[in-house]
Short mmCIF file of C-alpha atoms in Angstrom, two decimals:
data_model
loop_
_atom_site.label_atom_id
_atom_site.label_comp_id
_atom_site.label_asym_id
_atom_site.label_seq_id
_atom_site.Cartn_x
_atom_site.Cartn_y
_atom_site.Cartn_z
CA UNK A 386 24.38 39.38 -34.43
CA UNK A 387 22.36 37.19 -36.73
CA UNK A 388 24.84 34.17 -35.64
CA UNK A 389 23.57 34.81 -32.09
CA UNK A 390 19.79 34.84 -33.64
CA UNK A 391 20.14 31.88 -35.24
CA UNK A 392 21.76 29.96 -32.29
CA UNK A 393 18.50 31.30 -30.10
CA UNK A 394 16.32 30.05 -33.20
CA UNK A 395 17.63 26.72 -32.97
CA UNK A 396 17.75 26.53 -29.16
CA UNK A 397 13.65 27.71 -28.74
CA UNK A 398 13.09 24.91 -31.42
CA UNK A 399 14.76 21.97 -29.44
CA UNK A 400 13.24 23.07 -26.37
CA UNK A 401 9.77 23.15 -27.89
CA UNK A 402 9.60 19.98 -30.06
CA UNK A 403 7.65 20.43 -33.43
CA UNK A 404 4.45 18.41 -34.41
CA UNK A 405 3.81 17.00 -37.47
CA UNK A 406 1.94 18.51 -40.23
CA UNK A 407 -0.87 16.37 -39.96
CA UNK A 408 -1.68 17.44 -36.58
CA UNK A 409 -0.93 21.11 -37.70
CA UNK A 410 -3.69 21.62 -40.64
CA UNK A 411 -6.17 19.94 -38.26
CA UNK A 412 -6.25 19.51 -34.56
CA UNK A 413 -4.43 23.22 -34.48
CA UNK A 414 -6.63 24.48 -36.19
CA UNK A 415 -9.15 24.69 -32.81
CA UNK A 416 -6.74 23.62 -30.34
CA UNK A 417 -4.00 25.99 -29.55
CA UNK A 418 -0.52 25.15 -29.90
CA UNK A 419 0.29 27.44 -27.20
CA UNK A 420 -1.53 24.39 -24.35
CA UNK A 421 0.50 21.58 -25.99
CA UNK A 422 4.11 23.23 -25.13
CA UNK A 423 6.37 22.09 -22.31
CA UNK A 424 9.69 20.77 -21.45
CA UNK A 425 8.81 16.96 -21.92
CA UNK A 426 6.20 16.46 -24.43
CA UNK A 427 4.51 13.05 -24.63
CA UNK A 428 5.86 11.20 -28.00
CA UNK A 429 2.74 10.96 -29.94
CA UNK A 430 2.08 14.49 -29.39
CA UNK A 431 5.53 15.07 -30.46
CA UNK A 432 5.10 12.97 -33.57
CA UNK A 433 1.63 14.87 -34.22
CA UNK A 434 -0.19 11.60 -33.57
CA UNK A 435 -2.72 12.57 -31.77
CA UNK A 436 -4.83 9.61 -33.17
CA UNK A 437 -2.77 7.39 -31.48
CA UNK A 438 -4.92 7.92 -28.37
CA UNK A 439 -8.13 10.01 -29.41
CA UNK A 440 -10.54 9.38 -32.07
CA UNK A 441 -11.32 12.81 -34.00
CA UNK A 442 -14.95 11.44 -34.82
CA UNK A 443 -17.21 10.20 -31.70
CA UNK A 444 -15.65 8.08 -28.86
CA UNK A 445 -17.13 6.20 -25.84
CA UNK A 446 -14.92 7.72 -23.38
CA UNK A 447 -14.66 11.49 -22.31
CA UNK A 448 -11.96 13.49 -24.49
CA UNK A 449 -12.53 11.35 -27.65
CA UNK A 450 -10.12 8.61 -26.20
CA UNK A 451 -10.03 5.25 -28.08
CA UNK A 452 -9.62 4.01 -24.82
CA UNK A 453 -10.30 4.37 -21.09
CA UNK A 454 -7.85 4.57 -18.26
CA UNK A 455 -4.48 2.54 -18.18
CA UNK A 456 -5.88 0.58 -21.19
CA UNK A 457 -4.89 3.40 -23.56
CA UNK A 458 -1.36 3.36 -22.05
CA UNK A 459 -0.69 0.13 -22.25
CA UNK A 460 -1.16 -0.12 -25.97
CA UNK A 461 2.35 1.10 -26.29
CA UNK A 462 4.01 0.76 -22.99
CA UNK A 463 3.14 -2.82 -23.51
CA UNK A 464 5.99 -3.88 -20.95
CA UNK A 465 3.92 -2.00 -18.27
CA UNK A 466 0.99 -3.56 -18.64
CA UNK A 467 2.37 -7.17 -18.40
CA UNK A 468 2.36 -8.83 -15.66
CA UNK A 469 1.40 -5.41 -13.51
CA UNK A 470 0.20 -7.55 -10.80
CA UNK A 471 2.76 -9.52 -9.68
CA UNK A 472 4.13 -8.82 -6.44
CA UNK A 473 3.29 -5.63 -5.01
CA UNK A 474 1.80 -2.86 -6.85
CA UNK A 475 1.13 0.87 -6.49
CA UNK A 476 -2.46 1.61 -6.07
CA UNK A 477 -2.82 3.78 -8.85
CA UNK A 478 -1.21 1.45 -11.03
CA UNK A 479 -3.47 -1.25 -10.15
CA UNK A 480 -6.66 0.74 -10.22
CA UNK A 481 -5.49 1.87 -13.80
CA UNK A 482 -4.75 5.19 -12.78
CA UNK A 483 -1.88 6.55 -14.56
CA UNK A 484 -3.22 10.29 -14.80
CA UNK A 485 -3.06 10.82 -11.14
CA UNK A 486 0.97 11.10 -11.45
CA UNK A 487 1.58 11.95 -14.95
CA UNK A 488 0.33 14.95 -17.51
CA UNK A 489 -1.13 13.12 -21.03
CA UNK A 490 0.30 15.57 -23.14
CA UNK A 491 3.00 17.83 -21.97
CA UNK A 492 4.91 18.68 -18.74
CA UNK A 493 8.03 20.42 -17.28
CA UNK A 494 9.30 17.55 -15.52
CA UNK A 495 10.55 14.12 -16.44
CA UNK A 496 8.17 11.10 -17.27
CA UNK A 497 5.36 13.70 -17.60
CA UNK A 498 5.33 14.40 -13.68
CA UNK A 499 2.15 16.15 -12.82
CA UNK A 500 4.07 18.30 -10.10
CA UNK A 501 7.53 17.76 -8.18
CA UNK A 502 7.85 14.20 -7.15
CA UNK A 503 7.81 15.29 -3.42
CA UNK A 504 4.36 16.71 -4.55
CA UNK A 505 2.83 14.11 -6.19
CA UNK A 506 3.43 11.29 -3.37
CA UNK A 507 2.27 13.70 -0.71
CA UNK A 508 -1.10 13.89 -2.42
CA UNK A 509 -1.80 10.57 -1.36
CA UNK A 510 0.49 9.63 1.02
CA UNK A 511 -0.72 12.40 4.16
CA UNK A 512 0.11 10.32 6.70
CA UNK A 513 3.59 11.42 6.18
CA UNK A 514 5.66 14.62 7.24
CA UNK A 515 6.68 16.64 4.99
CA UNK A 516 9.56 17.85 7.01
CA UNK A 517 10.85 15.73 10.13
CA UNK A 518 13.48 17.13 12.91
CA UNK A 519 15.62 14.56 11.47
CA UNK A 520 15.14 13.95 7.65
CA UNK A 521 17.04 11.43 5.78
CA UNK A 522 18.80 13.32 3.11
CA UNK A 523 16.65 11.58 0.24
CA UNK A 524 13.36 12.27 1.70
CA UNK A 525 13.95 15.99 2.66
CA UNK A 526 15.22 16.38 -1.23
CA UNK A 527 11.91 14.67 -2.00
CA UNK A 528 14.01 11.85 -3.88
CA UNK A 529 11.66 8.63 -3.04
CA UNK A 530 12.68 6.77 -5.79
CA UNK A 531 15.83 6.38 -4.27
CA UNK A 532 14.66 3.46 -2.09
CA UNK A 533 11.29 3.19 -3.88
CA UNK A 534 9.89 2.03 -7.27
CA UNK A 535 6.72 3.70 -8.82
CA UNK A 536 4.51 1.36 -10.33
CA UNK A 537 5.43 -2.38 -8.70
CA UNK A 538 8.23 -4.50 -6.78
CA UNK A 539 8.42 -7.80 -5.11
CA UNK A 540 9.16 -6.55 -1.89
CA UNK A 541 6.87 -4.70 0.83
CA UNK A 542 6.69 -0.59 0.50
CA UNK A 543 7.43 -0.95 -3.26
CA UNK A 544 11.15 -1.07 -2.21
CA UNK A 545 13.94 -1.47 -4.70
CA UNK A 546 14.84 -4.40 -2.47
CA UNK A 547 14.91 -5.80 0.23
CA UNK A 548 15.33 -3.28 3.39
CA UNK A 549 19.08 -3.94 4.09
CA UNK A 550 20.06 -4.17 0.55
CA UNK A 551 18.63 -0.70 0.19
CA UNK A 552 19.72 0.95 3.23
CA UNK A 553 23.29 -0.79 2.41
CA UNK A 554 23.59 0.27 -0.94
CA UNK A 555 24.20 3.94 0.28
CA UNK A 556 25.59 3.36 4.11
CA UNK A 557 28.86 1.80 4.00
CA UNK A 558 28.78 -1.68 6.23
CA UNK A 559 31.74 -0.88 7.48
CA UNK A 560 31.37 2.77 8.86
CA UNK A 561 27.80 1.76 10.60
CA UNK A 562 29.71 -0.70 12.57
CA UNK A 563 31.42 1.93 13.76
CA UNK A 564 28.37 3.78 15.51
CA UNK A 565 27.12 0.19 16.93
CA UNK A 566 29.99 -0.68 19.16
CA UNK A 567 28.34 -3.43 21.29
CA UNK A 568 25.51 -4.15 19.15
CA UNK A 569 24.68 -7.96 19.91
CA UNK A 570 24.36 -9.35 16.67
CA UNK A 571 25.57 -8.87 12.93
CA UNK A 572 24.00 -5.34 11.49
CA UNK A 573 20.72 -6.13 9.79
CA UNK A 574 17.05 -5.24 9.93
CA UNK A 575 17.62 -1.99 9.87
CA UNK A 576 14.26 -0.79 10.27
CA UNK A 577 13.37 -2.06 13.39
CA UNK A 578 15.38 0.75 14.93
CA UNK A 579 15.24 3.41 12.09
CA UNK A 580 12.94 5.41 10.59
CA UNK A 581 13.58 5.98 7.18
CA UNK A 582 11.82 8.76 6.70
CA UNK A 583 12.27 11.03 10.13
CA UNK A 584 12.38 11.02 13.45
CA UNK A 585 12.87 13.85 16.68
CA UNK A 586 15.42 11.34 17.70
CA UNK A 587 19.59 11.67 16.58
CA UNK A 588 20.33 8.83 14.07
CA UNK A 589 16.64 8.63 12.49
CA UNK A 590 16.14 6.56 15.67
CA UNK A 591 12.39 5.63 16.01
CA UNK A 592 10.45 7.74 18.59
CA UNK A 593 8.92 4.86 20.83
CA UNK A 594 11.41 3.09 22.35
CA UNK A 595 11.09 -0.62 23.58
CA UNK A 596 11.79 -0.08 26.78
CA UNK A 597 14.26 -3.53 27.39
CA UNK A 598 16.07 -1.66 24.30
CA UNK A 599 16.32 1.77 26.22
CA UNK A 600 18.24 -0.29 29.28
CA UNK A 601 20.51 -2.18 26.82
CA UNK A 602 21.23 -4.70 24.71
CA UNK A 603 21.55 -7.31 27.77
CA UNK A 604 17.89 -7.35 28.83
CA UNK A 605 17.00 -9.69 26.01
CA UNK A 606 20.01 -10.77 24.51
CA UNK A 607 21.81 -12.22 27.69
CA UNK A 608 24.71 -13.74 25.23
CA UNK A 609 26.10 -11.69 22.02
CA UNK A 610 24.39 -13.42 18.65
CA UNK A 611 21.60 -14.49 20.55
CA UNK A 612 18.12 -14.14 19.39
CA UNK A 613 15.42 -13.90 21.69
CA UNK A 614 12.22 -16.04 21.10
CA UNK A 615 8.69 -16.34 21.96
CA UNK A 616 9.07 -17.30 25.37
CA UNK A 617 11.70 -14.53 26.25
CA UNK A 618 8.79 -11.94 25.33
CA UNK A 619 6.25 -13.65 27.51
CA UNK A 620 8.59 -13.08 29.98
CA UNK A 621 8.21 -9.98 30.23
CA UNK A 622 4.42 -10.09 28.13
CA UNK A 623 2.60 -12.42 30.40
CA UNK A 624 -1.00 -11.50 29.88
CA UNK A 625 -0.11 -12.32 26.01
CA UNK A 626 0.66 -15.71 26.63
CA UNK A 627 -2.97 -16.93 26.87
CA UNK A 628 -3.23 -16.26 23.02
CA UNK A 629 -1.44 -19.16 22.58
CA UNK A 630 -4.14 -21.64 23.95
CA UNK A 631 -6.73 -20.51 22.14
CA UNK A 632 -7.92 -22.45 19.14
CA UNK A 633 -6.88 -20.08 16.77
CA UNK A 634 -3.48 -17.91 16.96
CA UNK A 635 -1.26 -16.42 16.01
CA UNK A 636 1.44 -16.97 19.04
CA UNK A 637 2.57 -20.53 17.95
CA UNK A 638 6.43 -19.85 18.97
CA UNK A 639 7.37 -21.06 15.72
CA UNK A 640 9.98 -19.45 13.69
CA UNK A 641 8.06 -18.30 11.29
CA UNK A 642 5.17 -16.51 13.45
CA UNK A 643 6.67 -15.00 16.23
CA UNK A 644 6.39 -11.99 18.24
CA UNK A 645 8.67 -10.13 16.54
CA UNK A 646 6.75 -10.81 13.22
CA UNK A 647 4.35 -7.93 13.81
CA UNK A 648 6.70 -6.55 16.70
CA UNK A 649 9.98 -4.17 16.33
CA UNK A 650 11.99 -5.36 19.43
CA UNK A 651 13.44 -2.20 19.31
CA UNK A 652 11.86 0.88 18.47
CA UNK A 653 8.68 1.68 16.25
CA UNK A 654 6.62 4.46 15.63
CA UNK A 655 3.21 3.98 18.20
CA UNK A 656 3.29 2.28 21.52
CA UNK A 657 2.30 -0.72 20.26
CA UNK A 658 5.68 -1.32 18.37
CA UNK A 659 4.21 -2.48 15.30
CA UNK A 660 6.46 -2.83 12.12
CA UNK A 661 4.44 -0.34 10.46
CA UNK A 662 0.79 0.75 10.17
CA UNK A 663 -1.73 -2.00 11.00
CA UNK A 664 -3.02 -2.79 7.75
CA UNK A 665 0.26 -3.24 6.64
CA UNK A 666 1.68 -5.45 9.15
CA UNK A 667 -1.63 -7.61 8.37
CA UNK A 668 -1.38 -7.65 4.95
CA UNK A 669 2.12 -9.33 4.96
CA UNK A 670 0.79 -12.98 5.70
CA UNK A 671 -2.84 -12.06 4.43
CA UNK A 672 -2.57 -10.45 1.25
CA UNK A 673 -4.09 -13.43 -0.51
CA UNK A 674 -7.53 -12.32 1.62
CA UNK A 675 -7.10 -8.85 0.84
CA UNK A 676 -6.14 -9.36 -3.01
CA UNK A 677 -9.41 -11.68 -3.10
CA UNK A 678 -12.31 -9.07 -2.54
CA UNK A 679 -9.69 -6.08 -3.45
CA UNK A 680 -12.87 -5.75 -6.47
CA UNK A 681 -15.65 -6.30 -4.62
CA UNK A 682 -18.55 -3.66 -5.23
CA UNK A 683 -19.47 -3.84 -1.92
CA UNK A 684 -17.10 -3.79 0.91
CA UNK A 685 -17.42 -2.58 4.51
CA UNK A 686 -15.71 0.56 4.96
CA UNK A 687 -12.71 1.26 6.93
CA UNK A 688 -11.56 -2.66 6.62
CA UNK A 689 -8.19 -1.74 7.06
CA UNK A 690 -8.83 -1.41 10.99
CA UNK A 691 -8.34 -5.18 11.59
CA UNK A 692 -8.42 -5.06 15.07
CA UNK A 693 -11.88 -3.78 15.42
CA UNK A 694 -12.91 -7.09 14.29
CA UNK A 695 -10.79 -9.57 15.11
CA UNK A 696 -8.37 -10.40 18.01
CA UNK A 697 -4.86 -9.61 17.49
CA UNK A 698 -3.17 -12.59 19.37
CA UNK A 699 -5.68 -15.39 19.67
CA UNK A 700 -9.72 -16.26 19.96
CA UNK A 701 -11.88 -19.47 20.47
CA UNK A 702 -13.84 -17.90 17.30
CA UNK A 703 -13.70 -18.85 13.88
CA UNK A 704 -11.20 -16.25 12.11
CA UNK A 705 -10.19 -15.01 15.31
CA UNK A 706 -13.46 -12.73 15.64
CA UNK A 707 -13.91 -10.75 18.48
CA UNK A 708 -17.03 -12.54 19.97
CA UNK A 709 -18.57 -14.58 17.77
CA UNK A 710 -20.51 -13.72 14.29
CA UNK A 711 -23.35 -11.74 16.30
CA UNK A 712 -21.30 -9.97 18.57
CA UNK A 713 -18.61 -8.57 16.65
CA UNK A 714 -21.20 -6.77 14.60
CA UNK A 715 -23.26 -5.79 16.64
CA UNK A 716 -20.81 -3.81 18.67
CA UNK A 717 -21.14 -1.10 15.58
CA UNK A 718 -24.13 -2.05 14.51
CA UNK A 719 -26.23 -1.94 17.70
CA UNK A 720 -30.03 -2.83 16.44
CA UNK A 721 -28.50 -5.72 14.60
CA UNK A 722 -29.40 -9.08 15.80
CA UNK A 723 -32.48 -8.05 17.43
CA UNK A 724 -35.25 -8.17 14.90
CA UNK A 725 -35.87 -10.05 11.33
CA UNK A 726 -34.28 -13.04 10.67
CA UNK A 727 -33.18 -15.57 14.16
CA UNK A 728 -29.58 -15.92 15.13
CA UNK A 729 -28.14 -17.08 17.77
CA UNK A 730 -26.89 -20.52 19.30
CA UNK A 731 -30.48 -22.00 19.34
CA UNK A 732 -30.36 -21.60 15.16
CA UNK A 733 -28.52 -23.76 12.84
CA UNK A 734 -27.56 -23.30 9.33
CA UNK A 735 -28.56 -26.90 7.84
CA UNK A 736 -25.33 -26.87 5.71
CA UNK A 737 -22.83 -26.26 8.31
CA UNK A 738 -24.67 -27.27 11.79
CA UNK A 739 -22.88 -24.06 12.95
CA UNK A 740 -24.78 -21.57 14.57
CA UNK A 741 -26.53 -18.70 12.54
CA UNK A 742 -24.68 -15.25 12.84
CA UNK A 743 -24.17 -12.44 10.75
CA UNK A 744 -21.79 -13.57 8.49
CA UNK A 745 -24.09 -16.66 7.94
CA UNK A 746 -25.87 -14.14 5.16
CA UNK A 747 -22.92 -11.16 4.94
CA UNK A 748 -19.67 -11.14 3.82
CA UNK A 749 -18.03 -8.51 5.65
CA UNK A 750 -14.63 -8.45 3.93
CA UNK A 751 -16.18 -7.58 0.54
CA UNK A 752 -19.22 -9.11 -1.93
CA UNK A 753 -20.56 -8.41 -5.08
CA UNK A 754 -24.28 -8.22 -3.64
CA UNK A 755 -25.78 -5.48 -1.93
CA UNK A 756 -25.42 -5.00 1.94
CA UNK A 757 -22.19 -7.75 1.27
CA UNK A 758 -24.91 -10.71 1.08
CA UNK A 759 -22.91 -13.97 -0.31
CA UNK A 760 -25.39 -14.50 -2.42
CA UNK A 761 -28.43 -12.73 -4.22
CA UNK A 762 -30.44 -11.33 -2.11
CA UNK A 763 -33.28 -11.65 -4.47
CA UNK A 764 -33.51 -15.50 -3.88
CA UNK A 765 -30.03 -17.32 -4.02
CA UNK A 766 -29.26 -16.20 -0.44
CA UNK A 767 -32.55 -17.22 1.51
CA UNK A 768 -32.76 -21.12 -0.69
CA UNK A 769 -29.59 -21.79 1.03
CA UNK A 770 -31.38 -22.85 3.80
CA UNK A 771 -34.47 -22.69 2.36
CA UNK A 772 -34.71 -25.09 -0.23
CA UNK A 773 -38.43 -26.17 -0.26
CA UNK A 774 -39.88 -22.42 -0.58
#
């Protein structure tokens, strides 16, 4: 019997770590014990260093910390904090977030998991199913790191790797031939039929269907290895084709800006058939723009709707506006352009000779000024133009 006690003993005190007697005869001695226990505890809790991250005097930041945000983190996971910005990184992570996944202190789950990891993604990520008639087997266990990373990747949808490489490392090359007898072409891009997440349709199959793709294979690829271009969608895509004499485009035929760059061929999720979500499939080529006013105080709100702005395929006007700089503002922002200062093709900005529009005086992708001026709108903007006032 007391062999048995002693075992339990020893088991309760592995399970609930000890802290050090320095944290004992002082921060215990207000703060219970009994809110710092938990299957993971954080290390310097563990240790009983609690002064690694607050300051038991006065602080500048809420909770006595000695620092704010990621900041704190990073002072020892120093391997986190370099180079965080390289390729793509999770929002959190890049706003300095780290409390909006993990507990500070203590938590029943690995890493310091605020809830299940099925939880915790869901939080943010709505836009998603929970449950899909078809799951993939990771997502309906709620196991997204299996083809995700947390904090920051090189590739798009913080992916381990690239798509195939992913997809491949758990689907056997050689049994998915198998169930794409006749498929035109070696097995690749994966995605462009799949969803990796869920679908209604057998085989993860996307629900909108191209509908060349719901005939057959033959439709577009009249040969086997063939790979249909530009022109073979304009075939079909007529009204398109005008894009491509415009003075800005985006249909140029080449290679490396075709249809299919924004396009599945196959299936997709909306009838559109883009890759993914709009902002996405914009921020592949332009993430340079959106990383550049990413910080801006001032930015006009739901910017991630491109195409209320701008053309999709091709425009006469600069940046591929929809109208030019008076018009595509003014279609939200209806008393606009009718009062204060002139615009319109009868004024010139004296720098430019272009004609004076909106976005002669507002930035609309993102500023540091109020109202997304370019400049101060105390007097930098207006001596611009106006140089002898």
């Amino acid at each position: 019997m007391l062999n048995r006690l002693i075992v339990l003993v020893f088991c309760f005190l592995v399970a609930v770590p000890a802290v050090s007697r320095s944290a004992e005869s002082t921060c215990f001695t207000c703060h219970s014990k009994d809110d710092f226990r938990g299957r993971v505890v954080h290390r310097p809790l563990e240790t009983g260093s609690c002064t690694g991250c607050h300051n038991p005097h006065v602080a500048r930041y809420k909770g006595l910390l000695n620092q704010q945000g990621a900041g704190l983190c990073y002072t020892c996971h120093t391997g986190m904090g370099r180079g965080i910005e390289a390729g793509k990184v999770h929002p959190p992570v890049l706003k300095g977030q780290c409390l909006v996944c993990h507990e500070p202190h203590v938590s029943s789950r690995k890493n310091l998991l605020r809830a299940e990891l099925e939880t915790s993604c869901f939080e943010c990520h709505g836009g998603l199913k929970s449950r899909y008639q078809v799951s993939h087997q990771p997502y309906s266990r709620g196991e997204c790191f299996s083809c995700h990373r947390p904090h920051q990747s090189e590739h798009d949808q913080l992916l381990k790797a690239e798509p195939n490489k992913v997809c491949f490392s758990c689907h056997r090359l050689v049994e998915l031939r198998k169930g794409h007898q006749g498929y035109p072409a070696s097995l690749g891009n994966c995605l462009t039929c799949h969803d990796p997440h869920g679908s209604k349709r057998a085989g993860l199959l996307r629900n909108m269907l191209h509908e060349p793709f719901r005939q057959g294979c033959r439709s577009c690829h009249e040969q086997r290895g063939q790979t249909p271009d530009t022109d073979s969608c304009l075939k079909c895509h007529a009204e398109v084709g005008s894009g491509r004499f415009t003075i800005h485009n985006h249909i140029t035929g080449k290679k490396t800006n075709t249809c299919v760059s924004c396009h599945s061929p196959h299936a997709a999720d909306t009838s559109d058939l883009l890759r993914s979500s709009q902002d996405k499939v914009c921020r592949r080529c332009h993430q340079d723009t959106v990383s550049r006013y990413r910080d801006s105080l001032y930015k006009h709100p739901e910017i991630d709707k491109c195409t209320d702005c701008h053309e999709v395929h091709g425009s006469n006007e600069l940046a591929m506006l929809k109208g030019n700089g008076n018009q595509a503002c003014t279609g939200c922002h209806e008393s606009q352009g009718t009062f204060t200062h002139p615009v319109g093709s009868d004024i010139r900005d004296p720098r430019s000779g272009q004609m004076v529009s909106c976005t002669t005086c507002h930035n609309p992708m993102g500023s540091d000024f109020k109202y997304q001026l370019t400049y101060s709108g105390a007097q930098d903007l207006c001596r611009q133009c106006h140089k002898s006032y």
